[in-house]
Amino acid sequence: MTSPDGTGRLMLLDSASLYFRAYFGVPDQRTDASQPPTNAVRGFLDMIASLVTTHQPTHLVACWDNDWRPQWRVDLVPSYKAHRVTEAPPAAAAGGAPDQAHPASDDTVAEEVPDDLAPQVPVIVDALAALGIARLGADGFEADDVIGTLATRWGGEMNVDIVTGDRDLLQLVDDARGVRVLYTGKGGVRDPDLATQDYLRERYAVENGDAYLDMSVLRGDTSDGLPGVKGIGDKTAAQLIAEYGSLAGLREAVDSGAPAIKGARRANLEAASDYLDVAPTVVRVARDAPVPEADLALPTQVADPVLMSKVASEFGVTSSFNRVLSALRID
């Protein structure tokens, strides 16, 4: 690992968030259905070129889902991502290698991935390897956990930019340690929201990442199969966290019979007690996942020219590779 000198900038890519966005946002330019799909590959590489050019990181990691739905989270909240499950890994079902987009927790359960996206993910893996851009995952953990671990490991020593369209990662915002989120949910990679603690205050009325985490537990997230507390959305959740200091403070007030919490709100909070016992562990991204040490510095030369040439020619992505090389200032 290249030792940071206090002036570096580490960029952490929520890879699946970005290549899904690329798949749905970049036109399919094939003229013949027999040609391999490449829109996610092109879009993902173009995103890297744009991000490196605009934000000038010194270190870069494509963070990976080694397990898209960890069993330890499902054991706590069985509905976690349950609506995304398909019965077999897409690539394996087609007679190919197991799906590298989102490996299954067992041999029969995987995330549902569009048919034309699944075969592009191994191509993205090869493209990153050819360029020499670090790609890191941790067995039994999601990319979010890899991001949380690396942000914890290097925040305060380097500035950290987390690139994602997933609001869950706003819990990692920490001005004191130089950790911010480039949130792509609205403006995309070219015009992301720069989420600092000021952004959390203005957008969500919470003070910091920890308060955002508590708010998101109360609110829930239907996209992840997390029910939240009935009748509580962003605004009410933020108000409750501000009033009682934290989710723990709110629950203590409920348990002690605080008179200000009454009626339907009290009933709903009490009914959600079992959920609130376990949801913080599910929603909180890991800070100590077993992410391997690696050299995270931007590559200064192509790591595998033969592989890059092969991917570029077979999938027609030479222009996208060239944009990345230009952003990296590799001749």
Coordinates of C-alpha atoms in Angstrom, one line a residue, residues 45-47 56 65 72 88 104 131 166 198 226 247 253 267:
L45 CA -15.3 3.1 -17.8
D46 CA -16.5 6.5 -18.9
M47 CA -17.7 7.2 -15.4
Q56 CA -8.4 14.2 -9.1
D65 CA -20.1 -7.2 -3.5
W72 CA -26.0 -12.5 8.9
A88 CA -30.2 -19.3 -9.7
A104 CA -24.9 -16.1 -4.3
L131 CA -5.9 -1.0 -16.2
D166 CA -27.2 4.5 -2.5
D198 CA -23.9 20.7 5.8
L226 CA -36.5 -2.8 5.5
L247 CA -32.4 6.2 18.3
A253 CA -38.0 7.5 26.2
A267 CA -48.2 2.3 19.5

